[in-house]
Structure formats: C-alpha cells, structure tokens
mmCIF file of N, CA and C in Angstrom:
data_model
loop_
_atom_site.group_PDB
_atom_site.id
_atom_site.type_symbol
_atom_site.label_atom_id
_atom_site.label_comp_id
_atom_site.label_asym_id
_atom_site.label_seq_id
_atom_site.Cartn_x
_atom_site.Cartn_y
_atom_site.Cartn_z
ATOM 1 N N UNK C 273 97.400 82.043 97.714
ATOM 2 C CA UNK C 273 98.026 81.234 96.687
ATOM 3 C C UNK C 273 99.470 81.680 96.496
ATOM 4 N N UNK C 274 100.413 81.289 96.333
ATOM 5 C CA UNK C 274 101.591 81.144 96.034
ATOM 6 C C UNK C 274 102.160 81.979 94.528
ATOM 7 N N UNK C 275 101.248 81.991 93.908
ATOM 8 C CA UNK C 275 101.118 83.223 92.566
ATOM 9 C C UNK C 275 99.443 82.242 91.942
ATOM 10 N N UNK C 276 99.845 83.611 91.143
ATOM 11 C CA UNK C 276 98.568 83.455 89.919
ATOM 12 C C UNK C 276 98.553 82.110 89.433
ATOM 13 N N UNK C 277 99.501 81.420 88.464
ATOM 14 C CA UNK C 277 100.098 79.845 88.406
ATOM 15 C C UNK C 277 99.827 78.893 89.355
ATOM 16 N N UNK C 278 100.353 79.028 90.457
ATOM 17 C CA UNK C 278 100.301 77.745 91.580
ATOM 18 C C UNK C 278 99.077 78.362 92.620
ATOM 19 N N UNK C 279 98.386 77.072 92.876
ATOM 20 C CA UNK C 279 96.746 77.410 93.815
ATOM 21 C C UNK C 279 97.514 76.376 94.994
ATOM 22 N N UNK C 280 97.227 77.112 95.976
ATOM 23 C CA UNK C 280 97.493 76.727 97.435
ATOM 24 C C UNK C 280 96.410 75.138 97.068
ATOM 25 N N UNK C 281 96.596 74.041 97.532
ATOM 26 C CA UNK C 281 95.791 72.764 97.638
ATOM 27 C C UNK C 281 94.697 72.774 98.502
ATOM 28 N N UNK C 282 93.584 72.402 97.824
ATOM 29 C CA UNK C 282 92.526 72.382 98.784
ATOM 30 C C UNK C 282 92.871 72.032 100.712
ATOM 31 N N UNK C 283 91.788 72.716 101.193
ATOM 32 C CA UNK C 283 92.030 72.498 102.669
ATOM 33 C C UNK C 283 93.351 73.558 102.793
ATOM 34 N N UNK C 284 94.644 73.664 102.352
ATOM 35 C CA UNK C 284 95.294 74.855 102.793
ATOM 36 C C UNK C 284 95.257 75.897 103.201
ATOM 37 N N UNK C 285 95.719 77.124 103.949
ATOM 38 C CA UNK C 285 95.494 78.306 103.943
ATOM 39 C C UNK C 285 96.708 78.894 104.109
ATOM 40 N N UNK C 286 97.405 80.349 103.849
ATOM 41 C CA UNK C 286 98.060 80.692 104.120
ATOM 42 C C UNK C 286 98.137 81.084 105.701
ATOM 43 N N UNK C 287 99.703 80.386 105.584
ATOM 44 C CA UNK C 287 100.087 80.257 107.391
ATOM 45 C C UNK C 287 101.141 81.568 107.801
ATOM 46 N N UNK C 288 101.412 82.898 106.950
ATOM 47 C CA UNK C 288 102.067 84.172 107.113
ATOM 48 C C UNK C 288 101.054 85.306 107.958
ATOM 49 N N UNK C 289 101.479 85.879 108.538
ATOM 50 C CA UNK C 289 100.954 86.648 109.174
ATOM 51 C C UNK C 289 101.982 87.838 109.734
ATOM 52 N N UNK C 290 101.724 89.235 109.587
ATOM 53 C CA UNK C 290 102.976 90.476 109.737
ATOM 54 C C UNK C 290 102.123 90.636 110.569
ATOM 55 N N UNK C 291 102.709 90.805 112.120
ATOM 56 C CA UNK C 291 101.848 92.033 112.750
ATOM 57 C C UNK C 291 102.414 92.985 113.089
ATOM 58 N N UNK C 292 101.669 93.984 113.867
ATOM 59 C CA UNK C 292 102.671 94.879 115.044
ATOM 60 C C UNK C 292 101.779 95.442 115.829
ATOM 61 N N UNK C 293 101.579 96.413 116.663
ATOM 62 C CA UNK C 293 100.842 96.915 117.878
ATOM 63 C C UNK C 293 101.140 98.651 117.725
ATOM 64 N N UNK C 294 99.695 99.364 118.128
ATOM 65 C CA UNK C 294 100.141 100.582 118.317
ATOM 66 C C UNK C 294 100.971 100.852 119.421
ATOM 67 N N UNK C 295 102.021 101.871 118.955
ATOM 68 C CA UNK C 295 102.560 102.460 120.125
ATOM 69 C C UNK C 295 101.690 103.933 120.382
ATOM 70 N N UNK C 296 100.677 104.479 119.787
ATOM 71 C CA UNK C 296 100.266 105.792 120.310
ATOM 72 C C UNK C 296 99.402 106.534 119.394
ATOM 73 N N UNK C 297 98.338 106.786 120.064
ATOM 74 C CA UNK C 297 97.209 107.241 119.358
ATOM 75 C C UNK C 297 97.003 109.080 119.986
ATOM 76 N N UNK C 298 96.857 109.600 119.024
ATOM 77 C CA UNK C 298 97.001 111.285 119.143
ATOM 78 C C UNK C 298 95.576 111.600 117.712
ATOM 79 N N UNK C 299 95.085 112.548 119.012
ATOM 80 C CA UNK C 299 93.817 113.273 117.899
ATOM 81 C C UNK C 299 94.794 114.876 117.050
ATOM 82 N N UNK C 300 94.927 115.252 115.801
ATOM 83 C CA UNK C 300 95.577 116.387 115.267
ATOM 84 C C UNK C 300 94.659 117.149 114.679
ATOM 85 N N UNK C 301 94.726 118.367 114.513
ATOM 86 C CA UNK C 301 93.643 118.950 114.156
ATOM 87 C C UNK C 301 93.690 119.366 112.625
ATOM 88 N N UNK C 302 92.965 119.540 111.791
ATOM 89 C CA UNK C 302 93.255 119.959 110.476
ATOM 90 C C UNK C 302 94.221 120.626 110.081
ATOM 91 N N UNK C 303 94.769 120.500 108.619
ATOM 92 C CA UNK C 303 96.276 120.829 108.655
ATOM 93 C C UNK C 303 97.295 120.784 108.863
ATOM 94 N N UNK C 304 97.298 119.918 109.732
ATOM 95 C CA UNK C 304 98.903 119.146 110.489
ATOM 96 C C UNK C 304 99.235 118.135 109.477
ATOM 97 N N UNK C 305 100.910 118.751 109.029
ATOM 98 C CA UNK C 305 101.588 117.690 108.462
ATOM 99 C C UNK C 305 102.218 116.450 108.799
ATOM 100 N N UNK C 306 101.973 115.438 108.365
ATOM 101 C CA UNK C 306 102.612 114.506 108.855
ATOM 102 C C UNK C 306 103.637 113.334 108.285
ATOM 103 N N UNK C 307 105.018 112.784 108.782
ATOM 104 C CA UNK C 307 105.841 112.261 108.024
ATOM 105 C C UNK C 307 107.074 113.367 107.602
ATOM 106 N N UNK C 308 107.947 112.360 107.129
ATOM 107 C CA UNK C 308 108.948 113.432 106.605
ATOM 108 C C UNK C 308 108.491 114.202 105.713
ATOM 109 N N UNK C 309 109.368 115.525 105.167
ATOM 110 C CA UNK C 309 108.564 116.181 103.985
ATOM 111 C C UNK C 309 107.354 116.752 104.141
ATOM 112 N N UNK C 310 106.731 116.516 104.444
ATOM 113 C CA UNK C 310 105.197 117.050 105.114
ATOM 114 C C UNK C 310 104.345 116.963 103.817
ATOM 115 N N UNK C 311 104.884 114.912 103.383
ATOM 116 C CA UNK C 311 103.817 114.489 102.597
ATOM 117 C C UNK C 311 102.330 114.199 102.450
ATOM 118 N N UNK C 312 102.045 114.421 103.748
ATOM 119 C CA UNK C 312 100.648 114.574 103.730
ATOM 120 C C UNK C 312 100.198 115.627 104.976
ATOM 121 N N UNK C 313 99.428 116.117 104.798
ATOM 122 C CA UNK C 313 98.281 117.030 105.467
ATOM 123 C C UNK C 313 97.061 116.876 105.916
ATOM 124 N N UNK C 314 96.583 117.060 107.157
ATOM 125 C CA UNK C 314 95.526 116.050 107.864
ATOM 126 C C UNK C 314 94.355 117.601 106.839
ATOM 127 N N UNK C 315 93.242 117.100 106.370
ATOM 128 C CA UNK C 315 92.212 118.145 106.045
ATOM 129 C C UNK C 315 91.199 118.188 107.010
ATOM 130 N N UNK C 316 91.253 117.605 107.922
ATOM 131 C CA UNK C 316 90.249 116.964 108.735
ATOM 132 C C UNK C 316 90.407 117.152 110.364
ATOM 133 N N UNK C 317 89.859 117.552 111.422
ATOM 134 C CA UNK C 317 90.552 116.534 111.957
ATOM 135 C C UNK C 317 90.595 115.086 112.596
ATOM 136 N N UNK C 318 91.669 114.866 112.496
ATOM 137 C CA UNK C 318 92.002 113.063 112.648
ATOM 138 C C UNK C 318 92.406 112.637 113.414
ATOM 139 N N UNK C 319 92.367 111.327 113.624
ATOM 140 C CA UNK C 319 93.094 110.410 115.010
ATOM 141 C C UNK C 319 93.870 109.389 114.198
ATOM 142 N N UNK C 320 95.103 109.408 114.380
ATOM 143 C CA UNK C 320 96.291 108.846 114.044
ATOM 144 C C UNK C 320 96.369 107.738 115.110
ATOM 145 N N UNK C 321 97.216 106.667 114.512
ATOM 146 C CA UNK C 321 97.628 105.537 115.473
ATOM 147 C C UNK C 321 99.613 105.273 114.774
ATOM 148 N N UNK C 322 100.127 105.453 115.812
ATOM 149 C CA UNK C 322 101.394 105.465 115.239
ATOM 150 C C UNK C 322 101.909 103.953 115.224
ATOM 151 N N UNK C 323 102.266 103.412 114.348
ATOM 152 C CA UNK C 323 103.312 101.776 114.668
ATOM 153 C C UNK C 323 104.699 101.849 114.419
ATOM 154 N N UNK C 324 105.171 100.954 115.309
ATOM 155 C CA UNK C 324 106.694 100.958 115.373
ATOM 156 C C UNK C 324 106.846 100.042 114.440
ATOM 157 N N UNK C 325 107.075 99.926 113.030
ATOM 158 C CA UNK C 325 107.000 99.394 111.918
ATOM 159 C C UNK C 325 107.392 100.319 110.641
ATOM 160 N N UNK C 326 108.518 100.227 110.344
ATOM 161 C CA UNK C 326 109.096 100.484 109.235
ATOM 162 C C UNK C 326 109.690 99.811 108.184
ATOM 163 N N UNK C 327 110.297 101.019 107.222
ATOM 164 C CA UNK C 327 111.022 100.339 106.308
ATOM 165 C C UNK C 327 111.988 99.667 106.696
ATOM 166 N N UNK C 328 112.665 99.732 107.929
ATOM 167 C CA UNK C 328 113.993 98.919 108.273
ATOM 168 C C UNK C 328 113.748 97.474 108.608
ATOM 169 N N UNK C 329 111.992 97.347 108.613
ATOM 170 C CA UNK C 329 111.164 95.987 109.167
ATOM 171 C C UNK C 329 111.234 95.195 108.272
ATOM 172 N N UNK C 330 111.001 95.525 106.733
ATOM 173 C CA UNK C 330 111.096 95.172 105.803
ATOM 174 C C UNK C 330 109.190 95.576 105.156
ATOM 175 N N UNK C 331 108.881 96.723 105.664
ATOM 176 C CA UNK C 331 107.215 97.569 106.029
ATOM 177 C C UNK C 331 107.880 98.556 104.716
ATOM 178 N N UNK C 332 107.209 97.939 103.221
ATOM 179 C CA UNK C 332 108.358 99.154 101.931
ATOM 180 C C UNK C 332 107.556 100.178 101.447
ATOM 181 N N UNK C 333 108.250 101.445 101.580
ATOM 182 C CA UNK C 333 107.649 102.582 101.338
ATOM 183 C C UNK C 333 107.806 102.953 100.055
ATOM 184 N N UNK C 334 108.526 102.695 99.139
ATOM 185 C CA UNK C 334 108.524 102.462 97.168
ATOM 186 C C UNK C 334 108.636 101.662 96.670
ATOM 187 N N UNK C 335 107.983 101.800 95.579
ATOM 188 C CA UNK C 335 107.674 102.990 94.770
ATOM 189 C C UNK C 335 105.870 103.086 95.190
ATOM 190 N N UNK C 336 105.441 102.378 95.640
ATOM 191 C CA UNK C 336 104.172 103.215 96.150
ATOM 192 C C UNK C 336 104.305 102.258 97.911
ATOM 193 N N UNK C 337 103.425 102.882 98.664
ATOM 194 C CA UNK C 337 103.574 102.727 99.899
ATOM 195 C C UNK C 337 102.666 101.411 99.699
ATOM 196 N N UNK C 338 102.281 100.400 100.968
ATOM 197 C CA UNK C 338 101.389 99.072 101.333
ATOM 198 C C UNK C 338 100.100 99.958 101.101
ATOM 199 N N UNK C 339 99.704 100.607 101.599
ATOM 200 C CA UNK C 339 98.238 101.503 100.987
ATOM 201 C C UNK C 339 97.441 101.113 102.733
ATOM 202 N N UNK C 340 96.432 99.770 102.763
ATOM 203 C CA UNK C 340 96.178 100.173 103.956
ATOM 204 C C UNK C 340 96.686 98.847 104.792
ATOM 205 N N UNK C 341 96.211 98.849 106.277
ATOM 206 C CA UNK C 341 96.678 97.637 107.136
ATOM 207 C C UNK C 341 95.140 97.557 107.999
ATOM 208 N N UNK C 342 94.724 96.418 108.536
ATOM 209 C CA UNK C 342 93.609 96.190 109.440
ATOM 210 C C UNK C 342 94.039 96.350 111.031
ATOM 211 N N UNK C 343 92.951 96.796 111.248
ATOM 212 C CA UNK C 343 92.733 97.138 112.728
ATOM 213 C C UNK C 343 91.660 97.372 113.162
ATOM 214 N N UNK C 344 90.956 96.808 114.229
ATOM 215 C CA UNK C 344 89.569 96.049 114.707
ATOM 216 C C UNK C 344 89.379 95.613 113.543
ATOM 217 N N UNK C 345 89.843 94.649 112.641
ATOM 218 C CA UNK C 345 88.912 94.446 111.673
ATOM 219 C C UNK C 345 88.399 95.134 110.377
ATOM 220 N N UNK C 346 89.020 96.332 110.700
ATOM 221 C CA UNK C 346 88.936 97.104 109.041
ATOM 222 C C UNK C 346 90.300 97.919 108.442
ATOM 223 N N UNK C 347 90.142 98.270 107.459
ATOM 224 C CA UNK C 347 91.204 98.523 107.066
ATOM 225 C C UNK C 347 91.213 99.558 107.474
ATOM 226 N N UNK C 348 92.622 100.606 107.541
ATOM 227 C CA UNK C 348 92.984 101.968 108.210
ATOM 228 C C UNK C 348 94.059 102.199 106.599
ATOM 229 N N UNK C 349 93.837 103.934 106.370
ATOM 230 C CA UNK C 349 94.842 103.944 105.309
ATOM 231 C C UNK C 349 96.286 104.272 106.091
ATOM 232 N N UNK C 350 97.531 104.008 105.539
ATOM 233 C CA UNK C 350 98.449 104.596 106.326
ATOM 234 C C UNK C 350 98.994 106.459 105.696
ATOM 235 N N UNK C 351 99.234 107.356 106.187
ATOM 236 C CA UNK C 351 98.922 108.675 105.914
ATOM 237 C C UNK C 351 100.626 108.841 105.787
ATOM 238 N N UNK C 352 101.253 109.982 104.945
ATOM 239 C CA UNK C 352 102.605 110.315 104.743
ATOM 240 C C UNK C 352 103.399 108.827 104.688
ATOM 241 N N UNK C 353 104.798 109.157 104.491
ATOM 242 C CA UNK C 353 105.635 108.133 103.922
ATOM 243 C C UNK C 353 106.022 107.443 105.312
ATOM 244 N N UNK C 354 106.126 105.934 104.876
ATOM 245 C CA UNK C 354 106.896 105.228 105.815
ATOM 246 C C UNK C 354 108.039 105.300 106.150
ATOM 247 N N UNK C 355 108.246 105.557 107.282
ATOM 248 C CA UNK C 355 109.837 106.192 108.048
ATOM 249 C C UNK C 355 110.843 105.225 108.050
ATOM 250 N N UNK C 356 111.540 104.991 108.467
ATOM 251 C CA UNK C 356 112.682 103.769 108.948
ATOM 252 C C UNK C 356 111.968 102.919 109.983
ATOM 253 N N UNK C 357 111.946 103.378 111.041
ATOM 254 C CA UNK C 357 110.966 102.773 112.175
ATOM 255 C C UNK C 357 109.704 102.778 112.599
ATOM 256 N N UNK C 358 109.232 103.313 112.005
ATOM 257 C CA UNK C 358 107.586 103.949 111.879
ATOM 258 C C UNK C 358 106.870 104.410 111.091
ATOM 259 N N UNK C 359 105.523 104.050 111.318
ATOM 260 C CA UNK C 359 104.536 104.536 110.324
ATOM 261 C C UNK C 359 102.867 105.214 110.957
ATOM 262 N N UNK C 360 102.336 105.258 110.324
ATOM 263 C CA UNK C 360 101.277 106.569 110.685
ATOM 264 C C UNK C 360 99.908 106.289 110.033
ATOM 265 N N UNK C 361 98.983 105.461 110.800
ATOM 266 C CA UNK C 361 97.596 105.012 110.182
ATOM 267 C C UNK C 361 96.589 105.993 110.647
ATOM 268 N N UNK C 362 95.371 106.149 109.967
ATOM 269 C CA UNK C 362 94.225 107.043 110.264
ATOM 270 C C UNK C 362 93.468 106.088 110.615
ATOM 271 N N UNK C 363 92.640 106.363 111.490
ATOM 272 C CA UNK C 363 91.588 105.343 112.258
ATOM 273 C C UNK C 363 90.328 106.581 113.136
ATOM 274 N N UNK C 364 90.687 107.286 112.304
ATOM 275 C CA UNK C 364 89.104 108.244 112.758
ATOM 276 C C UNK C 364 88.189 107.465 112.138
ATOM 277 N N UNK C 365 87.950 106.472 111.187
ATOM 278 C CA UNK C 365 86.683 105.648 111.289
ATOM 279 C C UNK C 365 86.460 104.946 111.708
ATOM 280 N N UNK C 366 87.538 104.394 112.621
ATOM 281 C CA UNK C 366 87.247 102.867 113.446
ATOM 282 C C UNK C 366 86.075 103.604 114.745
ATOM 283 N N UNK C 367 85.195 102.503 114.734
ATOM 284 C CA UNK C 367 84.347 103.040 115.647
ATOM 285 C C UNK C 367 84.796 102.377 117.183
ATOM 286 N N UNK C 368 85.247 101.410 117.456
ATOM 287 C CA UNK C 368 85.785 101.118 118.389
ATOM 288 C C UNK C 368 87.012 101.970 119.320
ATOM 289 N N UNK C 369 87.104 102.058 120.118
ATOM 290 C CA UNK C 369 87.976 102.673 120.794
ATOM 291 C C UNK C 369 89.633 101.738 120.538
ATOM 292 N N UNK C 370 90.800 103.226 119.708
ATOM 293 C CA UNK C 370 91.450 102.332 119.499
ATOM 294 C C UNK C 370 93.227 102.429 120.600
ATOM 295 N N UNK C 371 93.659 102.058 120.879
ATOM 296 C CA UNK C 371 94.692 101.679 122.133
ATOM 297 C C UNK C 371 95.788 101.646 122.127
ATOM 298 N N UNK C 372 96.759 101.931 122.750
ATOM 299 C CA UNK C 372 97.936 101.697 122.482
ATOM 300 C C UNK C 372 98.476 100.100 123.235
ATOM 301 N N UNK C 373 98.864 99.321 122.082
ATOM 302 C CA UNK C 373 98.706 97.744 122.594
ATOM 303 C C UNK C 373 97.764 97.297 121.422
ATOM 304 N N UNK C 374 96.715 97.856 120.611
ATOM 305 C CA UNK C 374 96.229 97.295 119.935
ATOM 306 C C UNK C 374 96.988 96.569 118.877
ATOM 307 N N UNK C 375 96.232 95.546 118.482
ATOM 308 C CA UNK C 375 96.738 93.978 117.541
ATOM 309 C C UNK C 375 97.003 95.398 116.239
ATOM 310 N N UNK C 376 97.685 95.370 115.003
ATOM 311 C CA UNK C 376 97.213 95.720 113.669
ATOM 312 C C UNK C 376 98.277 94.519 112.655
ATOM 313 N N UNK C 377 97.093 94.455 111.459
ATOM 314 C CA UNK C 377 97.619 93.383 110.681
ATOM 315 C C UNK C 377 97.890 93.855 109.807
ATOM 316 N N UNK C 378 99.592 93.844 109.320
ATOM 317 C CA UNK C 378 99.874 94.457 107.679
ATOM 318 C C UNK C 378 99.953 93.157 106.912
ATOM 319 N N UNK C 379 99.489 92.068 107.544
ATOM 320 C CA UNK C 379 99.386 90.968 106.207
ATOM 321 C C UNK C 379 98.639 89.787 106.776
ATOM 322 N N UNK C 380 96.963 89.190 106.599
ATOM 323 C CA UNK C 380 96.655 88.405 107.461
ATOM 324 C C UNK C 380 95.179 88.627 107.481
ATOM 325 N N UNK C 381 95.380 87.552 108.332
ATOM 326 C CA UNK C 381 93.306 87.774 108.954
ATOM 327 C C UNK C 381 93.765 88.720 110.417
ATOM 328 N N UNK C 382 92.377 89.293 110.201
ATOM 329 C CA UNK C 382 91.886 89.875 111.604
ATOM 330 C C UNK C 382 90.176 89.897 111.525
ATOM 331 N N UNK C 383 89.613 88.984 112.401
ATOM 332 C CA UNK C 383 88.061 88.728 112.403
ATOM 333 C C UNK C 383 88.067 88.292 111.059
ATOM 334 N N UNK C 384 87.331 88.700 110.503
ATOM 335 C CA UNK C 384 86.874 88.202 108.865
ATOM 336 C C UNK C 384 87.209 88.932 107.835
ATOM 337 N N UNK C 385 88.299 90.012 108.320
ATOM 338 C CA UNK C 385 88.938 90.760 107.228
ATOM 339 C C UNK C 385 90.433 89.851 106.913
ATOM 340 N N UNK C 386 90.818 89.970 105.308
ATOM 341 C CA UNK C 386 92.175 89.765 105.278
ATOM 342 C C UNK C 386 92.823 90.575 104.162
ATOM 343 N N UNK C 387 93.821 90.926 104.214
ATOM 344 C CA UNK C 387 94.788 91.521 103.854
ATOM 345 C C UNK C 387 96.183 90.518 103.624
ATOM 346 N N UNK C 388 95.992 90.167 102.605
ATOM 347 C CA UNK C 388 96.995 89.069 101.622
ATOM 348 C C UNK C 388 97.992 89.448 101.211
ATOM 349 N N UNK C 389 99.285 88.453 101.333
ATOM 350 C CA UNK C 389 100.177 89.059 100.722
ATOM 351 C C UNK C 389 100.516 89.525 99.152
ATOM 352 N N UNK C 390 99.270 88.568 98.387
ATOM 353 C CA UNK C 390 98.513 89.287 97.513
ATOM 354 C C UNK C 390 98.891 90.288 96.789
ATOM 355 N N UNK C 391 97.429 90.582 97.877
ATOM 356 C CA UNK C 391 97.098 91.978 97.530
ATOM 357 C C UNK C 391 98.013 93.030 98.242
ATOM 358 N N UNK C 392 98.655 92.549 99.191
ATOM 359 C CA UNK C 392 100.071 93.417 98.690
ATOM 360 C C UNK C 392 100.991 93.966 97.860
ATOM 361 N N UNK C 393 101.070 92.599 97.290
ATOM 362 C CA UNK C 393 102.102 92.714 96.002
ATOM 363 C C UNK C 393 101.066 93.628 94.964
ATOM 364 N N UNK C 394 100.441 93.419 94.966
ATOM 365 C CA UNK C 394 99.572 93.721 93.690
ATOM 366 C C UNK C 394 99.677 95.725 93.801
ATOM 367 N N UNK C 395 99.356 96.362 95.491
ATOM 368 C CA UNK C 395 99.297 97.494 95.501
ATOM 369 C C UNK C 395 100.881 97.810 94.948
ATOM 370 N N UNK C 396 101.938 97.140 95.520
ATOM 371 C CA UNK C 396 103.359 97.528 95.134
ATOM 372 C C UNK C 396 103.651 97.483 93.735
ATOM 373 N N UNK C 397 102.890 96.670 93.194
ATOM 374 C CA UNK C 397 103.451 96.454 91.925
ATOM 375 C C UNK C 397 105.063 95.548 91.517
ATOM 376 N N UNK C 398 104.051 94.174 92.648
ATOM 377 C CA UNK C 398 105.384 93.122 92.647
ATOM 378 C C UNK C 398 104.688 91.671 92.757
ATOM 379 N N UNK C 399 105.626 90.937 93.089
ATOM 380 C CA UNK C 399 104.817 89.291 93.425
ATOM 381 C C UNK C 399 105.283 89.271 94.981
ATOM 382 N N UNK C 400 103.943 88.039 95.307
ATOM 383 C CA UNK C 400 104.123 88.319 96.700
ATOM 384 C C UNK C 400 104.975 87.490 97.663
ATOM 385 N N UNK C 401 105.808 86.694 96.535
ATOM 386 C CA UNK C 401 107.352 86.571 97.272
ATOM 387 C C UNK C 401 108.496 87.665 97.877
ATOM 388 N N UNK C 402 108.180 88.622 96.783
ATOM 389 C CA UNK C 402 108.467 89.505 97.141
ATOM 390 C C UNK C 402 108.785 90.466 98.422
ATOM 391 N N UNK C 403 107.267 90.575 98.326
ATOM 392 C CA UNK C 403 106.936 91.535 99.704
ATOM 393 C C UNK C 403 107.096 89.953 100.905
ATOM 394 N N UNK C 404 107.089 88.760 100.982
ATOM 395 C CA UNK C 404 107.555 88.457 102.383
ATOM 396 C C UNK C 404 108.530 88.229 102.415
ATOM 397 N N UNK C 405 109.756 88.132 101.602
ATOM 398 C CA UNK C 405 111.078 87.878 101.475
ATOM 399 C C UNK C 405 111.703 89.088 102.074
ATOM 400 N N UNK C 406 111.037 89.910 101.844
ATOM 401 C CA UNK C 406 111.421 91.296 102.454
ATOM 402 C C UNK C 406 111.411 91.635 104.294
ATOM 403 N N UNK C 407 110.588 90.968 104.845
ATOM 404 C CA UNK C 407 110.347 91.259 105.840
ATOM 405 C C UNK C 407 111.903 90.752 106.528
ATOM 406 N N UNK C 408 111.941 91.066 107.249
ATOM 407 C CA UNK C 408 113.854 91.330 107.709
ATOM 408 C C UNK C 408 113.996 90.881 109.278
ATOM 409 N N UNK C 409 115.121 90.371 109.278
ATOM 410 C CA UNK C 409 115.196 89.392 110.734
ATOM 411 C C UNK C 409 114.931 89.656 111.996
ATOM 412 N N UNK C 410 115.169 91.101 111.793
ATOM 413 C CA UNK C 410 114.903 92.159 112.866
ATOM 414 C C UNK C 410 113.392 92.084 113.250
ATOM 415 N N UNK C 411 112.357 91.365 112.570
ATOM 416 C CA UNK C 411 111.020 91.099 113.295
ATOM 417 C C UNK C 411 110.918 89.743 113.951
ATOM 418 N N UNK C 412 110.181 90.099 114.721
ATOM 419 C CA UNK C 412 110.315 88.495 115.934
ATOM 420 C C UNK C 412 109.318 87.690 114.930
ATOM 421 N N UNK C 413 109.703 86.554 115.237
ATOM 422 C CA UNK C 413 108.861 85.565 114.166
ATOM 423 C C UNK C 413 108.375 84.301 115.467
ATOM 424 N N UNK C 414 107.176 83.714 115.557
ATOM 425 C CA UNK C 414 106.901 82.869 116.407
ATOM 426 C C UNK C 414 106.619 81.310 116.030
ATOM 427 N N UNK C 415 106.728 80.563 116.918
ATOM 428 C CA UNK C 415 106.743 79.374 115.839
ATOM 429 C C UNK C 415 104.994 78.590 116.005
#
C-alpha cells in the first residue's frame, strides 16, 4: 500500500523490488568482529554472505539499520553496520547451500516470503516513500 491512508486498488500489487547478489560467503569462527568498529561479534560460529550493497546504494544504515533481507526465501539478519559499499548477512540458518551469485531481496517477494517496503519503513522509523526514494541512481533499474 502506498501508506496507512491510501490502499493499493484491488487486483494491484506492488511492482518495486531492491535486489542484489552475494559476492562471498566465508564460514568465521566465534568471536570475529565484523564491520567497521567491531560492531558486532560473531558468538557462534557463523557463515556470513557478503553483498555489494550499501549505504552509497541508497541500503540506510541510520538511525537503525534495514534489520533483515531474504534469501532462499527466508529472512537472514544483516550483522555490524552497513558500509558504503557493503553489507554482511548471517545465513548459518539457511539450510540450503548458499552461493556466491545468489538472488537476495532487500525489498520484495522471494518464493512466498516478502519483505515490504513497509515494513521497511516501519523498522527505520520512516514512511515507505522514504526508504524507495532513497535508493540512488547508481542501482541498475530494469524495465
């Protein structure tokens, strides 16, 4: 829907969709910091999937980060702060084997999961004109 106020018209659906693709999946072992600052700390160890997707994408890291993005189909949280060009998802629960080349959706369907621009806005603490007005020219857009 377009906000809380205006309801998309029956039969509509939202036609936005953010993607991007892993560039690189690395297993780290507990304790490894990750991100600038060494805002977060793996307790575990984890398998990271890195995306070439940043804040310079218009991908906004404040005042709170997007929280999570889908991949195979479920959500992945993203771990430490979003960089300029990159960001850093956990996918030690995806049970599927995950790839470098894999699809991930920061706004959209994937299988029968979706991740709205929404509920984007909603984690940011904005409207979700917002968060797609943001997305910046520098991402390829298809027609």
């Amino acid at each position: 829907d377009p906000s809380a106020d205006v309801r998309l018209p029956a039969g509509f659906q939202a036609a936005l969709s953010f993607k991007t693709q892993v560039s690189q999946v690395k297993m780290l072992p507990a304790g490894e910091c990750i991100s600038y600052g060494c805002t977060y700390v793996t307790e575990r160890p984890t398998k990271i999937a890195v995306l070439p997707v940043g804040y310079a994408d218009g991908f906004r890291r404040a005042p709170a980060n997007w929280g999570n993005v889908l991949i195979a189909g479920q959500e992945a949280p993203l771990l430490g702060r979003v960089c300029m060009d990159q960001c850093i998802i956990d996918v030690t629960h995806i049970a599927q084997e995950v790839r470098m080349g894999d699809e991930v959706v920061l706004i959209g369907r994937q299988g029968q999961a979706i991740l709205s621009a929404e509920q984007v806005a909603e984690r940011l603490g904005t409207i979700n004109y917002e968060v797609v007005s943001e997305i910046l020219a520098r991402v390829p857009r298809v027609d």
